[in-house]
XYZ file of C-alpha atoms in Angstrom:
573
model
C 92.871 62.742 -21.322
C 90.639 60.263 -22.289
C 86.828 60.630 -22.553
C 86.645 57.739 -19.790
C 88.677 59.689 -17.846
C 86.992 62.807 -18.001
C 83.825 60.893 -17.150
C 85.591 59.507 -13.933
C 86.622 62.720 -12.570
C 84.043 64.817 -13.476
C 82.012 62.461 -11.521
C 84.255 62.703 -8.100
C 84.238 66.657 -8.741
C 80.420 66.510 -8.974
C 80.936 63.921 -5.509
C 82.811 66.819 -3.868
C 80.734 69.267 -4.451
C 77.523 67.423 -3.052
C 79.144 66.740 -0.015
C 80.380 70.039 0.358
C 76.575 71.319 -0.057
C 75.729 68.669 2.519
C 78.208 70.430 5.085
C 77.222 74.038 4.259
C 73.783 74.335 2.749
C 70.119 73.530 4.419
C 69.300 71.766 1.524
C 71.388 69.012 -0.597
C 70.552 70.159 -4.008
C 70.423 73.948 -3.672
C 73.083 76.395 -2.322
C 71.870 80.107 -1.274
C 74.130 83.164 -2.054
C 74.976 83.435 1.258
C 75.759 79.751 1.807
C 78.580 80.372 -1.475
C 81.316 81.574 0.772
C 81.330 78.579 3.385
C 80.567 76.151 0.225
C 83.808 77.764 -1.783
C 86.238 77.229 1.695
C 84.937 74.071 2.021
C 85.720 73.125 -1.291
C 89.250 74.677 -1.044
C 89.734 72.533 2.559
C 88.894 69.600 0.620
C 91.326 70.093 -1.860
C 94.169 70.397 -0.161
C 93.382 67.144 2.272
C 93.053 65.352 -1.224
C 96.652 66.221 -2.084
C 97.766 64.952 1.263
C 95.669 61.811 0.968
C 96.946 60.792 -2.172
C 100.107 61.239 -1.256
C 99.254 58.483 1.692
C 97.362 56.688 -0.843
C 100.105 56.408 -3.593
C 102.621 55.339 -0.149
C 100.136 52.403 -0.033
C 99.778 51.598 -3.778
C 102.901 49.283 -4.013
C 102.128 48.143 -7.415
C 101.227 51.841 -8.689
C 98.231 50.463 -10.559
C 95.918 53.241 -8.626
C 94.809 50.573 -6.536
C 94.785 49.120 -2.750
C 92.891 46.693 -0.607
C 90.165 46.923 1.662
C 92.213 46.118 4.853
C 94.271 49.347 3.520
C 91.968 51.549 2.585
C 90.156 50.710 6.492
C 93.446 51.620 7.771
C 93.835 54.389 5.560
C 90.553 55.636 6.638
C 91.000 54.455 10.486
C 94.379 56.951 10.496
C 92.933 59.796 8.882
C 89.475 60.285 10.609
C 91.375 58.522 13.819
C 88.848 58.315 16.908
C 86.235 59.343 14.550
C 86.799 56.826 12.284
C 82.602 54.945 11.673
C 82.574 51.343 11.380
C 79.074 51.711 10.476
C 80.067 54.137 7.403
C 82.693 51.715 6.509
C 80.455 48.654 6.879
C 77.840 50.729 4.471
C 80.375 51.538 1.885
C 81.776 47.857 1.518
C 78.208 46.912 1.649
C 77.472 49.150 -1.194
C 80.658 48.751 -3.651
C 79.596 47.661 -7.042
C 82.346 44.484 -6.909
C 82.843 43.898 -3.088
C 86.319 42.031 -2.400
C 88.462 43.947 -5.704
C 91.039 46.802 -5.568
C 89.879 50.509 -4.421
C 90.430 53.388 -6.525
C 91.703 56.746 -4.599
C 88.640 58.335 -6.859
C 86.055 55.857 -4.669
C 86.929 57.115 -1.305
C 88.278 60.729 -1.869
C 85.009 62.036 -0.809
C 84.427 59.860 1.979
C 87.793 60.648 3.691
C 87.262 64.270 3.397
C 83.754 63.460 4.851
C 85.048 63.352 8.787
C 81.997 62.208 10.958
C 81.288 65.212 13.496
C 80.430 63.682 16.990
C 76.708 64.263 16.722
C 77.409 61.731 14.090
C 79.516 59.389 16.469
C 76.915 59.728 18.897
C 74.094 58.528 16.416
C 76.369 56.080 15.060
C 77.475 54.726 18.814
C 73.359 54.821 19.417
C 72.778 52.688 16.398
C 75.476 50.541 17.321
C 74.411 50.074 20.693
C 70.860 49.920 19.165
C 71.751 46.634 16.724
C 74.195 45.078 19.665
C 70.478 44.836 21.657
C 69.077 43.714 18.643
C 71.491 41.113 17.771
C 71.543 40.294 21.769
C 68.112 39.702 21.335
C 68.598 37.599 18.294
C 70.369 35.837 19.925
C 68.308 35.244 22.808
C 65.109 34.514 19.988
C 67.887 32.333 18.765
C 68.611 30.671 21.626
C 64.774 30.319 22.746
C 64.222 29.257 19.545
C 66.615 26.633 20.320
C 65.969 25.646 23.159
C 62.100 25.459 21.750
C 63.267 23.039 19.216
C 65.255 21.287 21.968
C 62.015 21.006 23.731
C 59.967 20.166 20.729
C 62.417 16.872 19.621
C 62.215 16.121 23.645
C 58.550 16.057 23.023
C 58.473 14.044 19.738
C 61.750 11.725 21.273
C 59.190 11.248 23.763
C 55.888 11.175 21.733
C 57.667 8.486 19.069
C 58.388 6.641 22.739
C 54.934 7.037 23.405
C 53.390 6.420 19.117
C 55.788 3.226 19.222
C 54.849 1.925 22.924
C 50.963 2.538 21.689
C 51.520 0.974 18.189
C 53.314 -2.458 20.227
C 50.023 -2.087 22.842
C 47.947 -1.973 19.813
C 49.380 -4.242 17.612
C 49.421 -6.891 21.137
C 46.052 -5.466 21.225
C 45.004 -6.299 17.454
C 46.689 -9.626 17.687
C 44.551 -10.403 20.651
C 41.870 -9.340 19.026
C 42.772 -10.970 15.847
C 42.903 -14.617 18.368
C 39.449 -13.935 19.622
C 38.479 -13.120 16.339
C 39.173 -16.024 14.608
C 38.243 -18.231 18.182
C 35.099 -16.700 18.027
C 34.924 -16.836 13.847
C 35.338 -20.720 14.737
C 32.871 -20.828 17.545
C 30.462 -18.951 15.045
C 31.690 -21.311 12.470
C 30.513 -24.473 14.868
C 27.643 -22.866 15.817
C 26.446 -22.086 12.408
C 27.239 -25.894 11.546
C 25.164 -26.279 14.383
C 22.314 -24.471 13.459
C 22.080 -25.399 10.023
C 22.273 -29.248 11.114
C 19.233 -28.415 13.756
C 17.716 -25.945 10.467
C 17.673 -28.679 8.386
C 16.361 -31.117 11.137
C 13.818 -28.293 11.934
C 13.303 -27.677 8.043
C 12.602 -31.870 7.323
C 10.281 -31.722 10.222
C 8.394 -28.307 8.830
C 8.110 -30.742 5.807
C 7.131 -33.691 7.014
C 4.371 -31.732 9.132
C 3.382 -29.668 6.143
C 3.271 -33.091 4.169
C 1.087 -34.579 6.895
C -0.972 -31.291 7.178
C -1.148 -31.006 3.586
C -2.197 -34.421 3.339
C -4.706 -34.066 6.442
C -6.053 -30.695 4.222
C -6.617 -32.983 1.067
C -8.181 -35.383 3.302
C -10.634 -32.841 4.939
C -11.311 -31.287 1.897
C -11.950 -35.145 0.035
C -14.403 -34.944 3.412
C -15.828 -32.390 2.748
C -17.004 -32.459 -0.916
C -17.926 -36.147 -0.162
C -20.217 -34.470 2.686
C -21.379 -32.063 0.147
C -22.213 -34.191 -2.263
C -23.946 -36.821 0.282
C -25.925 -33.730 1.318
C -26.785 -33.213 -2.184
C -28.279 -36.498 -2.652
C -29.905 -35.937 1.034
C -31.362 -32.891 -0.266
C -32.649 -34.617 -3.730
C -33.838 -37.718 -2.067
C -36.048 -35.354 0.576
C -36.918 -33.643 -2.420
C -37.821 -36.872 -4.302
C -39.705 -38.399 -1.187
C -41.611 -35.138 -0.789
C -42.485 -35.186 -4.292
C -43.524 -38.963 -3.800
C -45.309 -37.452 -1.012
C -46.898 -34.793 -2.758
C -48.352 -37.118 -5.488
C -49.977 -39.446 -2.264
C -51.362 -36.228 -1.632
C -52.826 -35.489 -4.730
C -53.826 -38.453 -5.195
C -55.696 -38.829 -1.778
C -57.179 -35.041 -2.550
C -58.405 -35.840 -6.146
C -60.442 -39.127 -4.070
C -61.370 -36.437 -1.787
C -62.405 -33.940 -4.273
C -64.599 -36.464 -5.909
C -66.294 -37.826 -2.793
C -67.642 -34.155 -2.245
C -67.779 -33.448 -5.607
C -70.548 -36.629 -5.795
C -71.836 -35.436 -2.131
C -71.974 -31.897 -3.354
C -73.523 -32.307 -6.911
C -76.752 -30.571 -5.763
C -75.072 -27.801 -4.240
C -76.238 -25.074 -6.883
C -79.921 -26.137 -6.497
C -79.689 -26.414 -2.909
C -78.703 -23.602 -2.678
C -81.505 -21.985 -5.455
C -84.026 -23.980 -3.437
C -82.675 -22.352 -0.102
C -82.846 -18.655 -1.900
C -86.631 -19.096 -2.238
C -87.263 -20.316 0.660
C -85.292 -17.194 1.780
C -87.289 -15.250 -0.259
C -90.782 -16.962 0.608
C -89.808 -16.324 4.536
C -89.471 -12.816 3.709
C -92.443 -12.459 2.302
C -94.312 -13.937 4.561
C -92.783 -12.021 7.677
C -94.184 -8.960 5.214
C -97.493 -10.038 5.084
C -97.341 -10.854 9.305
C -96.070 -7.343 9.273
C -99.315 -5.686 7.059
C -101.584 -8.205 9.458
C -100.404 -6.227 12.496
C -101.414 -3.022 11.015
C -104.614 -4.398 9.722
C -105.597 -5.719 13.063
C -109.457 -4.856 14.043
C -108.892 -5.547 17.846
C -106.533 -6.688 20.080
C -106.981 -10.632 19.528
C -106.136 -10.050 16.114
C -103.304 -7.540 16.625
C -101.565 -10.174 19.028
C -102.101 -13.260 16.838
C -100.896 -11.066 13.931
C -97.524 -10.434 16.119
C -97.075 -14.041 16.991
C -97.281 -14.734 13.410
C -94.805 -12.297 12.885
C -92.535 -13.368 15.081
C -92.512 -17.194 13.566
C -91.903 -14.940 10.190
C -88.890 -13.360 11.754
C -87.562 -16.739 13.116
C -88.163 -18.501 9.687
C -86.646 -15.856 7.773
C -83.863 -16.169 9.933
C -83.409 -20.223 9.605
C -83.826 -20.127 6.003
C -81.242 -16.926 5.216
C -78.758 -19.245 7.595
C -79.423 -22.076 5.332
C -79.019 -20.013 2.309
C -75.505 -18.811 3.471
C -74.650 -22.486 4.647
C -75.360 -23.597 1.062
C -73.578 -20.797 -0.763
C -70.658 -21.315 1.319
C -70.721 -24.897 -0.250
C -71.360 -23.960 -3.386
C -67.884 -21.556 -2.835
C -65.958 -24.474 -2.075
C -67.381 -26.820 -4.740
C -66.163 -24.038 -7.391
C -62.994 -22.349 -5.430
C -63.994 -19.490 -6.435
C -61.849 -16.872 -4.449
C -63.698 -14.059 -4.565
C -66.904 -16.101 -3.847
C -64.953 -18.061 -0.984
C -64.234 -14.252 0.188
C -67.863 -13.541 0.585
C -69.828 -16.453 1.669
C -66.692 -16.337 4.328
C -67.207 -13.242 5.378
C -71.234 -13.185 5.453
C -70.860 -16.561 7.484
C -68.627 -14.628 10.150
C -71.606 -11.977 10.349
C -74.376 -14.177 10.968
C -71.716 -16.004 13.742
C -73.096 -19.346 12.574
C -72.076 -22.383 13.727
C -69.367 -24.670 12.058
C -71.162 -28.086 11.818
C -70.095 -29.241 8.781
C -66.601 -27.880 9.038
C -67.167 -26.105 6.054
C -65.982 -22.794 7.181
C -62.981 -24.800 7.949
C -62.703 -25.894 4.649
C -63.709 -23.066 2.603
C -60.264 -20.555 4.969
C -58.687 -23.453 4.156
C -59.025 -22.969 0.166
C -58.454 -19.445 0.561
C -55.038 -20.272 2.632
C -53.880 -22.170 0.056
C -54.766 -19.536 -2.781
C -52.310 -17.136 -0.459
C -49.715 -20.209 -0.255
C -49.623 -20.726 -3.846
C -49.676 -16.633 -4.283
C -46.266 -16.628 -1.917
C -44.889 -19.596 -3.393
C -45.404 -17.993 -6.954
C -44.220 -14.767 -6.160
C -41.012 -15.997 -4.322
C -40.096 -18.652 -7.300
C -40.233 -15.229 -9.509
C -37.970 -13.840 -7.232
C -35.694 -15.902 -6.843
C -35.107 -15.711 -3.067
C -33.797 -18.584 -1.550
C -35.011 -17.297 2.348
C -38.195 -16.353 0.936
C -38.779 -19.484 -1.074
C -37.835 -21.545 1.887
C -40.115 -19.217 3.244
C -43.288 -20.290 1.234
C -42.546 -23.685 1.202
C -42.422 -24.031 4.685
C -45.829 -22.018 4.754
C -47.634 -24.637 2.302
C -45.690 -27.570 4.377
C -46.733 -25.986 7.553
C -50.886 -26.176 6.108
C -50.403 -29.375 4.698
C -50.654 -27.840 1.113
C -48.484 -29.516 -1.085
C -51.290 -31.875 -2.541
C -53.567 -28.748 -3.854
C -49.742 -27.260 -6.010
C -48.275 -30.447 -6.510
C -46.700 -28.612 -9.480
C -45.679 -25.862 -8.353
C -44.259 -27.611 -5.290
C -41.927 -29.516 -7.705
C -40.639 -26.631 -9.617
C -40.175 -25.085 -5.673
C -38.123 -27.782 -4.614
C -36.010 -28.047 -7.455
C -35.565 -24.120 -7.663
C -34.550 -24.863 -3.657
C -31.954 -27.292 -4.505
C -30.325 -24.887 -7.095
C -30.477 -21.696 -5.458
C -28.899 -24.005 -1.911
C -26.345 -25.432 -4.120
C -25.624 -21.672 -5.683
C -25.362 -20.520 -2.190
C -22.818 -23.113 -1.106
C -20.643 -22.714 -4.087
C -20.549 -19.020 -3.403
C -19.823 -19.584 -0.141
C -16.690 -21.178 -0.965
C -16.049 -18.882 -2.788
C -16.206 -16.363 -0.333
C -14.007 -18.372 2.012
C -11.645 -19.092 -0.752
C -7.987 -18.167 0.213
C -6.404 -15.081 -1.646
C -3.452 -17.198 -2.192
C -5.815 -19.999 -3.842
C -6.863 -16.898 -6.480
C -2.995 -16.445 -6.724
C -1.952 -19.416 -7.813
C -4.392 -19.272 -10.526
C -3.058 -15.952 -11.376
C 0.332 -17.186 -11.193
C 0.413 -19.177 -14.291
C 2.429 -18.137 -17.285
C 1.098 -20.437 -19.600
C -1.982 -21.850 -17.819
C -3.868 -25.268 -18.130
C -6.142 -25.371 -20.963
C -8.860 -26.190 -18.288
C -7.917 -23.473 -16.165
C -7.734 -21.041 -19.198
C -11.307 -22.047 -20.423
C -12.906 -22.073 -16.684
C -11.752 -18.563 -15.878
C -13.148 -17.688 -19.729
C -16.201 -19.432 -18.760
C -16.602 -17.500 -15.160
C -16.397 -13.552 -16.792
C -18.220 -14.206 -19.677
C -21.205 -15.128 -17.383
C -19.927 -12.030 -15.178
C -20.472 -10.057 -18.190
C -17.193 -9.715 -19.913
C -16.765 -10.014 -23.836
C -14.904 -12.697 -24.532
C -12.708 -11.094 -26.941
C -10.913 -9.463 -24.191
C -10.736 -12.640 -22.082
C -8.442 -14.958 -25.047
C -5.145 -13.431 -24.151
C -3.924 -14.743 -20.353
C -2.133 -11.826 -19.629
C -5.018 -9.994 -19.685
C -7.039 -12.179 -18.083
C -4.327 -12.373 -14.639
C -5.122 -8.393 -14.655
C -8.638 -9.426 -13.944
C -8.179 -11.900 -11.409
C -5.664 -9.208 -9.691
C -8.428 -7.140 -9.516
C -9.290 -6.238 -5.819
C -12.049 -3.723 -4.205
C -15.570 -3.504 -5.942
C -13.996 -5.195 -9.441
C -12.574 -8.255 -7.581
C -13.156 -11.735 -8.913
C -14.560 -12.708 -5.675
C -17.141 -9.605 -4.951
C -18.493 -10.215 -8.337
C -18.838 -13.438 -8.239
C -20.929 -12.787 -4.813
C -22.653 -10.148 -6.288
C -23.607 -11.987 -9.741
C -27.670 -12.077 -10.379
C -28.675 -15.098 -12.817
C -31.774 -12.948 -13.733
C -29.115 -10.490 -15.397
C -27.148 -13.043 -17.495
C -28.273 -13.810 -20.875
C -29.037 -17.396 -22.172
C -26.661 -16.998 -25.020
C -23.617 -16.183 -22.648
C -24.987 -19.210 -20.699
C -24.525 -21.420 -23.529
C -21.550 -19.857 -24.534
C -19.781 -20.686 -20.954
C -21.280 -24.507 -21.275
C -19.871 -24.895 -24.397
C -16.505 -24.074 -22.889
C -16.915 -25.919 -20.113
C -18.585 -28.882 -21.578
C -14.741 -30.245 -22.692
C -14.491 -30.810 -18.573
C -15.455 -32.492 -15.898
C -14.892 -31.214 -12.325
C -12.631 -33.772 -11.368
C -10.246 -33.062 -14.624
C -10.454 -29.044 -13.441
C -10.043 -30.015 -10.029
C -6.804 -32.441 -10.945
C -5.168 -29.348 -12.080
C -6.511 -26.438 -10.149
C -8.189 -26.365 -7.096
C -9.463 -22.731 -7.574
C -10.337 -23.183 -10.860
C -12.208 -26.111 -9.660
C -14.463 -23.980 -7.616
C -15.466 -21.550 -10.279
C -15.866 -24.059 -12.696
C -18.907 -26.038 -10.212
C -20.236 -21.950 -9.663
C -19.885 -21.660 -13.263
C -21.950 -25.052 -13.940
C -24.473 -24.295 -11.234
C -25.257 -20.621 -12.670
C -25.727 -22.102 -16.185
C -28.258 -24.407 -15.086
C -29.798 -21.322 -12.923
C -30.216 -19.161 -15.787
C -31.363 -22.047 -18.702
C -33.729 -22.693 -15.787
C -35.218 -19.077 -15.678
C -35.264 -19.465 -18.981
C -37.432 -22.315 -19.011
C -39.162 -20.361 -16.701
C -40.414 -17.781 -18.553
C -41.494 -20.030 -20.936
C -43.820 -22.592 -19.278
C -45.218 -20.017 -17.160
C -45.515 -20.325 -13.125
C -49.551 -20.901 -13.499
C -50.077 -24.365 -13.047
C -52.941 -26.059 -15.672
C -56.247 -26.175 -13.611
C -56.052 -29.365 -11.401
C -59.769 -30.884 -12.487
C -60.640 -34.683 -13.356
C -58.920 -37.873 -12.345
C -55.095 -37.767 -10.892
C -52.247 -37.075 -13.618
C -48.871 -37.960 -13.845
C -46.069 -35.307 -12.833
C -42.898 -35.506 -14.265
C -39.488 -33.626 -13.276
C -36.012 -33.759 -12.767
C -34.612 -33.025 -9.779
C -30.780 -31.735 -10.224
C -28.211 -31.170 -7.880
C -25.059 -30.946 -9.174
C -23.309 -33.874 -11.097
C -27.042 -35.902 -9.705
C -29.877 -35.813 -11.526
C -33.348 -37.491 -10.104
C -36.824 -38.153 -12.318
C -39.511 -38.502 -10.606
């Protein structure tokens, strides 16, 4: 016997004897001592059924090769266990063969056929049976639901592709539609926009004729406008010149004046030494009246004494208002102001009579101190409502011949500090977009360069910082307190210095406003605020230097000389 053999049968033994144990013992692997018997007779029964069935086995091995089929080895098995026969054991055996389909050995089912199913088994096995029948029924019926859901489901998508394909032919009807009134309305747009631009560009040629015209009308206004300026510039300088004219007929007539009571007044002083001592005599001799009253023997005496000193009294009286009479003329023959102040004063106490309109005369000289005071003090200032102020006061007095002088330096101070006014003005109503364009310029105008150069060095910027443009549109971009146009508003002459004066002339000097105003209309305005501002500030210059003090207007009439300015006008009278 081969070792293959021996392996084979070995192994069935060891099969025969496990199923034995499973018949006999409580427990597969283990047999008890007194589970041996039953174990050993149940291993003797199956012996001797194996000799039987391998006698029926070898009567179905025709070819004697120790093998059969499945059909026989079902009817083998279907013969020997008969109504006990398990189609659920024999479905579980095929299921488990190691090659299912090839020849069976007598060796692979001894142990089955000797393992007869009891009916406890048949019973479990006709339960289970029954148990997958239900099952399988019920697969079935999941089957057939299942079916009959996917029956229903292609139904639903038979009808939902109706439904997708009827709704994709609405909506491609519906986009072609859509795509007509599309493309009608693309060409009523289409004709309407051909419209619109054709009535645009109508529109458009209008807006440019009418902002020609306006523009033109602007121009126009504005030509008006400086021409109105400048005719009320000459205006101003031809008032000024006639009330200069005026003011030397004045002077003139006062000097005659002066001279006539100069020659009627030439005795004033000893009049007036002759009227103190006959002041003084009166005194005394209402004195003496009063001594004679005490020295009286009797009562004749005593009253002739009074009525002597009652002429005293009355004398002293007449000759004291004499004495102030003639030392109010002496005031006015020598103007003296503090004199004038006193013989006033003292001829308001003693409520005297103006006969020889002197009193009249001598307020009159003290007015005109205060007139020339005011008109002094404002020309310092600088104060274009208070020097209209004080001229209108010495106008209003008929003053102008007693400061002739002062009056023309007034008048042509007036004219400046009007013209300054104006020009800032403009610029005050100059449009931001005017500033704008002057800003705008990459490479500016040499005009335009020098006239804003001009404009902040007089509004106190170093000109180093001014020579490069870019810096200098930062400026003019400027807005709030370091605008262009709040400091040129808030600019004070008095604050510039004469050598940043003469530095802006020189820049302007290469100009005229016409040239500026050719090229820039902004720059045109600074440049005439510019010019105006230089002549304001050589002209406090000159200022300081002559004085305000007029020379002392004595002896025969003199010859005043000036020059009346007003911008590109200049007047000597």
């Amino acid at each position: 016997m081969t070792n293959h053999s021996l392996k084979k049968r070995t192994k069935c033994v060891i099969g025969r004897v496990q199923a034995a144990m499973s018949y006999c013992c409580l427990t597969d692997d283990t047999c008890e001592p007194s589970e041996l018997f039953a174990l050993l007779q149940e291993l003797d029964r199956r012996y001797f059924l194996l000799q039987d069935f391998r006698w029926e086995f070898a009567l179905l091995d025709r070819h004697q090769n120790d093998l059969i089929t499945e059909d026989q080895a079902r009817f083998m098995f279907e013969a020997i266990h008969g109504k006990l026969f398990s189609k659920l054991q024999w479905e579980r055996f095929l299921k488990n063969r190691p090659v299912p389909g090839s020849g069976i050995s007598f060796a692979e089912i001894e142990v089955d056929l000797c393992n007869i199913p009891s009916r406890a088994d048949m019973a479990y096995e006709e339960m289970e049976e029954h148990r997958q029948k239900e099952e399988k029924a019920k697969q079935i019926e999941q089957r057939k639901q299942a079916e009959e859901q996917a029956r229903l489901e292609r139904l639903a998508k038979m009808k939902a592709d109706q439904l997708n394909k009827e709704d994709e032919i609405r909506k491609k009807k519906s986009a072609e539609k859509k795509k007509e009134e599309e493309m009608k309305k693309e060409r009523e747009d289409e004709q309407r926009r051909k419209l619109e631009e054709a009535r645009g560009k109508k529109e458009a040629e209008e807006r440019e004729r009418e902002e020609e015209e306006r523009r033109k009308k602007l121009k126009l206004e504005e030509e008006k406008e400086r021409e109105r300026q400048r005719e009320l510039e000459i205006i101003e300088v031809q008032q000024a010149l006639e009330a200069q004219k005026e003011v030397e007929r004045k002077a003139r007539e006062l000097q005659e004046q002066e001279k006539k009571e100069q020659e009627l007044a030439k005795n004033a002083e000893e009049e007036a030494e002759l009227a103190v001592a006959r002041e003084k005599e009166a005194l005394e001799e209402a004195n003496r009246a009063k001594e004679a009253i005490k020295n009286a023997q009797d009562a004749a005496a005593k009253k002739a004494a009074e009525e002597a000193e009652r002429a005293a009294r009355e004398k002293v009286k007449r000759e004291r208002n004499e004495r102030i009479r003639k030392d109010l003329k002496v005031a006015i023959k020598q103007k003296d102001r503090i004199l004038l102040t006193k013989s006033v004063d003292e001829f308001k106490k003693a409520k005297l009579a103006d006969t020889d309109g002197d009193l009249h005369k001598a307020e009159k000289i003290l007015t005109q101190f205060k007139a020339k005071d005011d008109l002094l003090k404002a020309m310092e200032h600088r104060n274009l409502e208070e020097l209209e102020k004080a001229i209108d006061f010495v106008k209003k007095y008929s003053l102008e011949g007693h400061m002739p002088q002062e009056m023309v330096r007034a008048n042509k101070m007036l004219l400046g500090l009007k013209r300054l006014k104006r020009l800032k003005d403009e610029i005050l109503n100059l449009k931001q977009s005017t500033v704008a364009e002057i800003r705008s310029y990459n490479k500016p105008p040499r005009a335009v360069h020098m006239v804003m150069i001009g404009t902040y060095l007089l509004l106190g910027n170093k000109e180093s910082t001014l020579k490069d443009w870019k810096g200098m549109q930062a400026l003019v971009g400027k807005t709030g307190k370091d605008g262009l146009k709040r400091r040129v508003l808030q600019c004070d002459p008095t604050k510039i210095s004469v050598a940043a004066a003469e530095r802006a002339k020189n820049l302007l000097e290469e100009f005229d406003l016409e040239q500026v105003r050719d090229v820039s209309a902004g720059a045109a305005v600074f440049y005439a605020w510019a010019s105006a501002t230089i002549e304001e500030v050589k002209d406090i210059a000159r200022q300081k230097e002559e004085g305000l003090k007029p020379a002392a207007h004595q002896g025969g009439a003199k010859t005043l000389k000036h020059e009346l300015q007003s911008g590109t006008l200049t007047i000597t009278i």
